[in-house]
Coordinates of C-alpha atoms and ligand atoms in Angstrom, one line a residue:
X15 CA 80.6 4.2 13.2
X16 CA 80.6 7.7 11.5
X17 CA 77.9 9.0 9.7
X18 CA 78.4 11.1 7.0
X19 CA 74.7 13.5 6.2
X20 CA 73.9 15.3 2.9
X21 CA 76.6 13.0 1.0
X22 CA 77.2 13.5 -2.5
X23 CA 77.0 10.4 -4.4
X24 CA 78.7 11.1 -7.8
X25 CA 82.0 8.9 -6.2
X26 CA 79.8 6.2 -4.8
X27 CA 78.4 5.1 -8.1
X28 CA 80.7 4.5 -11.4
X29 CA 78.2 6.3 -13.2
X30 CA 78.8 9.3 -11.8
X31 CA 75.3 10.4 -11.0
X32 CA 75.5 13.9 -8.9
X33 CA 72.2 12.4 -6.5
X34 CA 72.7 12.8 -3.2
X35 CA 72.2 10.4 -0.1
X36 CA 70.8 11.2 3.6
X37 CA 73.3 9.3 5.1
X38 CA 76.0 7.4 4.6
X39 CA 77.9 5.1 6.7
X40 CA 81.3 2.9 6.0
X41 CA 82.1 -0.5 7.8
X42 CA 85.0 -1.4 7.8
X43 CA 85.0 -3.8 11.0
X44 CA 82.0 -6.3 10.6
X45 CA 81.0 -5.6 14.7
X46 CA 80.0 -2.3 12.8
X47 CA 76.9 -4.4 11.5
X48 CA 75.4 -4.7 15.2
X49 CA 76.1 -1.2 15.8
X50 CA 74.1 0.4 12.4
X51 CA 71.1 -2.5 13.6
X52 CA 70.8 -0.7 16.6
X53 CA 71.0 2.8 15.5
X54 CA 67.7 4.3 14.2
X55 CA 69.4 4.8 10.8
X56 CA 67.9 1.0 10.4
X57 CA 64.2 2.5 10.8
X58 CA 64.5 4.7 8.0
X59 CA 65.1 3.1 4.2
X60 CA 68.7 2.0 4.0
X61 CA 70.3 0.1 1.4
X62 CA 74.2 -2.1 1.4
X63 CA 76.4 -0.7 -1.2
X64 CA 79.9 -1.7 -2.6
X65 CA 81.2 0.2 -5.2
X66 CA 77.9 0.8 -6.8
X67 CA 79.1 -0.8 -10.2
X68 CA 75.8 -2.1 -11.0
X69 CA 73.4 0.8 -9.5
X70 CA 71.4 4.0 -11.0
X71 CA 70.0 6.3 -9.2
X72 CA 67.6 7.7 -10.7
X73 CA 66.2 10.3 -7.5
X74 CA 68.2 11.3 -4.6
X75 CA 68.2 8.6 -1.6
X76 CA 66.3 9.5 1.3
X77 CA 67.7 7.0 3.5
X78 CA 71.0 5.7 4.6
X79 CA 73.4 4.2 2.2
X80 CA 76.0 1.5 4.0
X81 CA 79.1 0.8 2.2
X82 CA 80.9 -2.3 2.9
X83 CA 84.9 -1.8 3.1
X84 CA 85.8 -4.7 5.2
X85 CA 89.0 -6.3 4.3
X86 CA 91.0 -9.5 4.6
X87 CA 91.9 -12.5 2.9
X88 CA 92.4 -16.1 4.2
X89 CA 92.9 -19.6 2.4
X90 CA 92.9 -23.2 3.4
X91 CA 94.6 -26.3 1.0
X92 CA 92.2 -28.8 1.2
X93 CA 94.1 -31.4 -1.7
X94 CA 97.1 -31.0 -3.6
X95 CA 95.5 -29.1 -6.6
X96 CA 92.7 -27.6 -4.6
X97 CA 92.7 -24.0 -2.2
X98 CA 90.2 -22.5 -0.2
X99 CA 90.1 -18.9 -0.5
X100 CA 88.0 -16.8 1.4
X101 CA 87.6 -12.9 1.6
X102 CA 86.2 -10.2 3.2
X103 CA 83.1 -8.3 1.3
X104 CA 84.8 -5.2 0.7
X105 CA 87.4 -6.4 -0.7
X106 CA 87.7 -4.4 -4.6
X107 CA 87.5 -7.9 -6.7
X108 CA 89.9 -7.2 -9.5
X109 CA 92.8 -6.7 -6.5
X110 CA 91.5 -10.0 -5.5
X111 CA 91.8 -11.7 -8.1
X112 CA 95.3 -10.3 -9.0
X113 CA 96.2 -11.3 -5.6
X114 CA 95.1 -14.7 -6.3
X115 CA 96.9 -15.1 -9.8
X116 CA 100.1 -13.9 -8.0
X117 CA 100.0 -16.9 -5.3
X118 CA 99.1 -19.6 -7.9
X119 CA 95.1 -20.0 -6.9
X120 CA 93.8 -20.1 -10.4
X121 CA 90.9 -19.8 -11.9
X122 CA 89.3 -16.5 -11.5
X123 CA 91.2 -15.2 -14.5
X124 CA 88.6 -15.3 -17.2
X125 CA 87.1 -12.5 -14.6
X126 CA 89.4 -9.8 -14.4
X127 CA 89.0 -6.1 -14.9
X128 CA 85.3 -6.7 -13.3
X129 CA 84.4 -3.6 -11.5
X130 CA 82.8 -3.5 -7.6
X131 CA 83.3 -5.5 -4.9
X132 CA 83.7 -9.3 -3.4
X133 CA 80.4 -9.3 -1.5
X134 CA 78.5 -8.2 -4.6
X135 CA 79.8 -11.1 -6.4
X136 CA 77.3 -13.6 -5.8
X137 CA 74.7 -11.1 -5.6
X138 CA 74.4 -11.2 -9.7
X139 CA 76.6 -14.1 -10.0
X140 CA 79.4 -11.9 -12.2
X141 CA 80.2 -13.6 -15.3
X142 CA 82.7 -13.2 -18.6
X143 CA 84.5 -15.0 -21.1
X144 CA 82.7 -18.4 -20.2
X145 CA 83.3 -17.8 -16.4
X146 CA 80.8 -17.1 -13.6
X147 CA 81.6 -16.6 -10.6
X148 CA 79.3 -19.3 -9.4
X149 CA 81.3 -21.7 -10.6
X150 CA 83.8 -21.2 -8.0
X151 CA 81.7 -20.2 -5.0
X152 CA 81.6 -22.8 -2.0
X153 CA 80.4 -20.7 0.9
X154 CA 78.6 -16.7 1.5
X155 CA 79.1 -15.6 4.8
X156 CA 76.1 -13.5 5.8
X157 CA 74.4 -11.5 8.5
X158 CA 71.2 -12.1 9.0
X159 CA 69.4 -8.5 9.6
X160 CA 66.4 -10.4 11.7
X161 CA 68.5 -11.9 14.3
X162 CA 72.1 -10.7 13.9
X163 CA 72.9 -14.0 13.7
X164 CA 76.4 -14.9 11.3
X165 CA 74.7 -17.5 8.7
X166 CA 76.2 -19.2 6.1
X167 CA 74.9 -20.4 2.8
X168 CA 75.7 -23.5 0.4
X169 CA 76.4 -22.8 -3.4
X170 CA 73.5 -24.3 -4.3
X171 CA 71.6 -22.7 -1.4
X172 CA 72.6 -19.6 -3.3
X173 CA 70.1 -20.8 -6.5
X174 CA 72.8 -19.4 -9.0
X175 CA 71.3 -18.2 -12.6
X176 CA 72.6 -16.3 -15.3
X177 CA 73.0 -12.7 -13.1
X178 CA 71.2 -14.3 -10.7
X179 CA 71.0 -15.6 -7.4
X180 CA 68.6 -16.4 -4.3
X181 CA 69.6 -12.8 -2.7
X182 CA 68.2 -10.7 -5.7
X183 CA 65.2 -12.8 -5.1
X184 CA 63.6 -14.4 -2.4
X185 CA 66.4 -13.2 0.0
X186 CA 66.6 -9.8 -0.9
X187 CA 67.3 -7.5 1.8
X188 CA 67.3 -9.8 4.3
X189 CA 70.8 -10.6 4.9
X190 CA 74.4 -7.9 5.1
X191 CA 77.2 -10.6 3.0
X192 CA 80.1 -10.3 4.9
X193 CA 82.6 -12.8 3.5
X194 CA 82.5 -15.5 0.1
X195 CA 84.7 -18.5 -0.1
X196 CA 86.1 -19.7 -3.2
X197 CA 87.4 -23.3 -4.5
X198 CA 90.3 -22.4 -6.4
X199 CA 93.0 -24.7 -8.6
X200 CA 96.8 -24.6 -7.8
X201 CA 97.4 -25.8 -11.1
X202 CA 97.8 -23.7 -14.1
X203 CA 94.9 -25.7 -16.4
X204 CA 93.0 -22.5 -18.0
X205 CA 89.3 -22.4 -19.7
X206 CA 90.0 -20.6 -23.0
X207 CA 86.8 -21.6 -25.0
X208 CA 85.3 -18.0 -25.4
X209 CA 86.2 -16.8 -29.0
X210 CA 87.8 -13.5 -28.6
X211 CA 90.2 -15.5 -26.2
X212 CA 90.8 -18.2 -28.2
X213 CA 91.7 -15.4 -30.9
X214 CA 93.9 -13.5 -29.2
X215 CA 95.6 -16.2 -27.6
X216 CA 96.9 -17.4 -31.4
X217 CA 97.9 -14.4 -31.6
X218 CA 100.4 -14.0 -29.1
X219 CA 101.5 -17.8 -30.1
X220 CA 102.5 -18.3 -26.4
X221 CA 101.2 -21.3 -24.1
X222 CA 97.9 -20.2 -22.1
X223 CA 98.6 -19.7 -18.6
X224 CA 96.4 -18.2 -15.7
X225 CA 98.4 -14.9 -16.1
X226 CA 98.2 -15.0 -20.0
X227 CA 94.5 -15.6 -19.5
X228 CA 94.0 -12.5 -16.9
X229 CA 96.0 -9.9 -19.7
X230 CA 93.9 -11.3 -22.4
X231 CA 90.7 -11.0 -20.8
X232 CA 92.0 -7.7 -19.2
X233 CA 93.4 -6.3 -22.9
X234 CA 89.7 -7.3 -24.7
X235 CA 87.9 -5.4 -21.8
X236 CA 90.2 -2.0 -22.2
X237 CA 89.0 -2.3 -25.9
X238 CA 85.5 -2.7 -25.5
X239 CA 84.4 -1.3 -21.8
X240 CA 84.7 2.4 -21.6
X241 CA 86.5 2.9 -18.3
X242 CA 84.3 4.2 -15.7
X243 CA 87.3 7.0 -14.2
X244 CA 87.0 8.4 -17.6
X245 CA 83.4 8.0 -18.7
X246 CA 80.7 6.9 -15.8
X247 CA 79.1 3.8 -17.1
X248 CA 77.8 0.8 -15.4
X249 CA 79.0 -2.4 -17.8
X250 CA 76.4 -4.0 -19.5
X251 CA 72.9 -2.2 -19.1
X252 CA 70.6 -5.1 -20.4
X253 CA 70.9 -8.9 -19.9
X254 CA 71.3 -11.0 -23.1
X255 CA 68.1 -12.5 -23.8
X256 CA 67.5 -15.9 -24.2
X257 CA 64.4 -16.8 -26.8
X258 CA 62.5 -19.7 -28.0
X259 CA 64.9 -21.1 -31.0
X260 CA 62.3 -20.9 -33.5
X261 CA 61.6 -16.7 -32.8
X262 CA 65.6 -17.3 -33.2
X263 CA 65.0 -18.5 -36.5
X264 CA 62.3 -16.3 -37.5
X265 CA 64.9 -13.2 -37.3
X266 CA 67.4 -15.4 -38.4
X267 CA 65.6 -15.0 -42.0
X268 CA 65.8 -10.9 -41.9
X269 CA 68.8 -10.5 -39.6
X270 CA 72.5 -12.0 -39.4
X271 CA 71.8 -12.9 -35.5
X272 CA 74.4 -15.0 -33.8
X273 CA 72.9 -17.3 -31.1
X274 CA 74.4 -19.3 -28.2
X275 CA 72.3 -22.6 -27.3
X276 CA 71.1 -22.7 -24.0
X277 CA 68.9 -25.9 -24.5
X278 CA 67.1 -27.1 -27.3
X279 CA 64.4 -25.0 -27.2
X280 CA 65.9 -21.9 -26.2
X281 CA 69.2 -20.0 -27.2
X282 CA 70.9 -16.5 -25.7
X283 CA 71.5 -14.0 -28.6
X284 CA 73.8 -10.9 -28.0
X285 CA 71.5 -7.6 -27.2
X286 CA 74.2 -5.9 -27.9
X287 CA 73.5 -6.8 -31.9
X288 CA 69.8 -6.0 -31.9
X289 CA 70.7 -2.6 -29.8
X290 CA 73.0 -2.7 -32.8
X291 CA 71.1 -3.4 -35.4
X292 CA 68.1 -0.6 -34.7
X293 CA 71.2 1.7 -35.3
X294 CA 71.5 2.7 -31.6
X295 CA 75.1 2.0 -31.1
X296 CA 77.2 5.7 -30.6
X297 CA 73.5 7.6 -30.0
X298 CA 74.1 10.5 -28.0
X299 CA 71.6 12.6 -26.5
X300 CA 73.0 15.3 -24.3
X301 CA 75.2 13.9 -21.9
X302 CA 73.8 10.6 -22.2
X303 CA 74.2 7.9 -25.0
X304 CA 74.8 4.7 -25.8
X305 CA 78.9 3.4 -25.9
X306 CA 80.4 3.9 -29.4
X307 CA 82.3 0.2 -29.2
X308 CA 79.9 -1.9 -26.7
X309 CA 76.3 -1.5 -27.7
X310 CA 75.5 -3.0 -24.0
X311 CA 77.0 -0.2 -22.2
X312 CA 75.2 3.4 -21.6
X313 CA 77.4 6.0 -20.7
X314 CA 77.4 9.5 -18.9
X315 CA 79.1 11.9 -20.7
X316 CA 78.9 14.5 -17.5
X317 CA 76.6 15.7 -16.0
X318 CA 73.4 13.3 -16.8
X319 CA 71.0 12.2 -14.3
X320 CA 69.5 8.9 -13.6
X321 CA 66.5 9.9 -15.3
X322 CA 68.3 10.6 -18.4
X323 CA 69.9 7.2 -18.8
X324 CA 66.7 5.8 -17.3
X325 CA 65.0 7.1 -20.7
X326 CA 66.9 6.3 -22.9
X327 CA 67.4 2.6 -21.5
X328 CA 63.8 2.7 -21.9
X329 CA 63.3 4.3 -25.3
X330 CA 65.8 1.4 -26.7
X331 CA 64.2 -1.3 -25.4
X332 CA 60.9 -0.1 -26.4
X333 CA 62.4 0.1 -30.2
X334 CA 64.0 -3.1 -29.9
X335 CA 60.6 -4.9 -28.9
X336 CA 58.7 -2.9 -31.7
X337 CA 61.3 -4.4 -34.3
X338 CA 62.5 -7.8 -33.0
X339 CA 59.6 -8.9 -30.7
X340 CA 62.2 -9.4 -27.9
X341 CA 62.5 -8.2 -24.3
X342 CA 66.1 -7.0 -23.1
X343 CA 65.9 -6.5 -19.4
X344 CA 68.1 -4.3 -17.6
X345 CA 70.8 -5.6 -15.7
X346 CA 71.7 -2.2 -13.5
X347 CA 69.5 -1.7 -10.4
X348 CA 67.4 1.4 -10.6
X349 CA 67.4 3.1 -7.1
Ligands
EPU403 N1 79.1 -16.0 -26.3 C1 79.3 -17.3 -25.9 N2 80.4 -17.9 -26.3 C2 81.4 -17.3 -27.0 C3 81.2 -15.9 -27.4 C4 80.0 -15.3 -27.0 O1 78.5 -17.9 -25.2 O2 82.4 -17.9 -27.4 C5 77.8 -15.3 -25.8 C6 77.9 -14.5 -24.6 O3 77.6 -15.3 -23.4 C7 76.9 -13.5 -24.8 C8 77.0 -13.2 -26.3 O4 77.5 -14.4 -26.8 O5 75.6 -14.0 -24.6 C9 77.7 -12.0 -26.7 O6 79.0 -12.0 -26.2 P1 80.0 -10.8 -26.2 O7 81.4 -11.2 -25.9 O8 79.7 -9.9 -27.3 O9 79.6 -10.1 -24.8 P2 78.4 -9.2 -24.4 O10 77.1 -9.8 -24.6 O11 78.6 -7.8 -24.9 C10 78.6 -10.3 -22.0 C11 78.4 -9.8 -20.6 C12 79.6 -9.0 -20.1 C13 80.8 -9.8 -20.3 C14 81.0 -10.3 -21.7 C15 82.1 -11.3 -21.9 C16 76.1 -9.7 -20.1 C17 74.9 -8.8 -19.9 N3 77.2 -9.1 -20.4 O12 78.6 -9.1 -22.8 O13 79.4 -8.6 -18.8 O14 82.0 -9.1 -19.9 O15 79.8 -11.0 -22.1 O16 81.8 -12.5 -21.4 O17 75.9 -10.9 -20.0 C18 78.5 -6.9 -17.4 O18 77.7 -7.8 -17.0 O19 78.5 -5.7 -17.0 C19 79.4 -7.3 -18.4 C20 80.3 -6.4 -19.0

């Protein structure tokens, strides 16, 4: 187990913050785990990282940052449509999923181009174009700090919610995920509901396939997402809020809000409209602003600090609230 000290951590979050960490350590074998629980490095704050897609830091980290790179992918037919596919957490999730389109385990598609890792997955339960990942998990492999004991958890034990699950909650920084298995189809039946699919699937006029699918999703993303080798960024900043229909229908009457029904009482509309609407979309402020075609996403121009994108994620939702009486909660960890 090497330990790196005094790390600079601009390539360990796709933001591209210049904080620094402590210490940082790699696994790449999962023994590693029992060795960094009984190194004093556990004494001190430490924190399990994967390709910090979903992080800002906001302050240096004065503690020990552990990046999971362990690697490996194994599957299991279990019926004639039907393949278990299970992978190691620090396998990059995009190259799994490619992997998986190449050998005809479908279904994963609708989630390409995601950024970060396969044990972060169920973490936030990663979602797009009427996917989440949730609805594929069967099993998370975990290590279980207490006891270094291997545990695994059920997909309902996981208590999936939209970016959400039991281990941003109640079991929060008590357990390393080491592995996640996935029930994936071997045939080629694709969920194309999502608009800008359906949209740019008439327009290529072909038949939808899982590969079809992936491009699509993959070709909308390059549009929208600034890509995070070019421009640090972290996907979507703030959740989409979900609201009592009738504060829906209040705004409705000033605003042309779109809505997506989550019951009858409630209904998810798009922050990325408000933010869009109070005329934040292409702010810049220094090196920080908000993305020119994804309202969602904040961006680093160079150079910024956490604190910087912390402000201004804060200033928006502050005007957002004073205008539209709604809450949009970030999504990105603040370390
Ligand atoms: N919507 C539907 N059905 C549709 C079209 C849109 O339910 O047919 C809903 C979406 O669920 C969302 C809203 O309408 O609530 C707006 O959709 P849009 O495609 O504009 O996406 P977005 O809100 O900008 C969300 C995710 C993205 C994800 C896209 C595509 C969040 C915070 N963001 O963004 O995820 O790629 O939908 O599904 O939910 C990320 O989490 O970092 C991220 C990029």
């Amino acid at each position: 187990m090497e330990v790196r000290k005094n790390v600079s951590l601009k390539e360990y979050n796709t933001f591209a913050i210049e904080a620094r960490a402590d210490f940082l350590i790699e696994i790449s074998e999962e023994q590693q785990l029992d060795e960094f629980f009984a190194s004093e490095y556990k004494d001190g704050k430490y924190m399990f990282i994967g390709d910090g897609s979903n992080l800002l830091f906001v302050q240096d980290y004065k503690g020990c940052l552990v990046k999971m790179q362990t690697k490996g992918i194994t599957s299991q037919k279990i019926a004639d449509n039907k393949i278990l596919v299970k992978a190691k957490a620090g396998e990059n999730w995009d190259d799994f999923v490619r992997y998986c389109i190449e050998k005809g385990w479908n279904g994963l598609e609708n989630l390409a181009l995601i950024p970060g890792k396969v044990g972060s997955t169920p973490v936030q339960n990663i979602g797009a174009y009427g996917r989440e990942v949730k609805d594929f998990i069967t099993k998370v492999f975990a290590y279980e700090i207490a006891t270094g004991q291997r545990v695994v958890f059920s997909n309902e034990q996981c208590k999936f919610g939209y970016r959400d699950s039991t281990f941003k909650n109640e079991k929060k920084g008590r357990y390393v995920i080491t592995e996640v298995e996935y029930c994936l189809s071997l045939n080629n039946e694709v969920n194309v509901q999502y608009e800008d699919i359906q949209k740019c699937l008439q327009a290529t006029q072909q038949t939808a396939s899982p590969k079809l699918v992936y491009e699509i999703v993959a070709q909308i993303r390059r549009q929208k997402l600034p890509d995070v080798k070019i421009l640090g960024n972290a996907g979507s900043f703030f959740k989409n809020p979900i609201i009592p229909r009738q504060q829906y229908e209040e705004l409705l009457r000033q605003y042309p809000l779109k809505c997506y029904p989550i019951s009858d009482t409630l209904c998810k509309v798009p922050a990325a409209q408000l933010i869009t609407l109070a005329g934040w979309k292409g702010y810049r402020e220094g090196s920080v602003g908000v993305h020119t075609n994804q309202a969602l996403v904040l961006v680093n121009y160079g150079g910024a600090t956490g604190q910087e994108i912390k402000n201004l994620a804060e200033k928006i939702q502050k005007d957002v609230k004073k205008r539209y009486h709604v809450n949009i909660e970030m999504e990105v960890n603040l370390i």
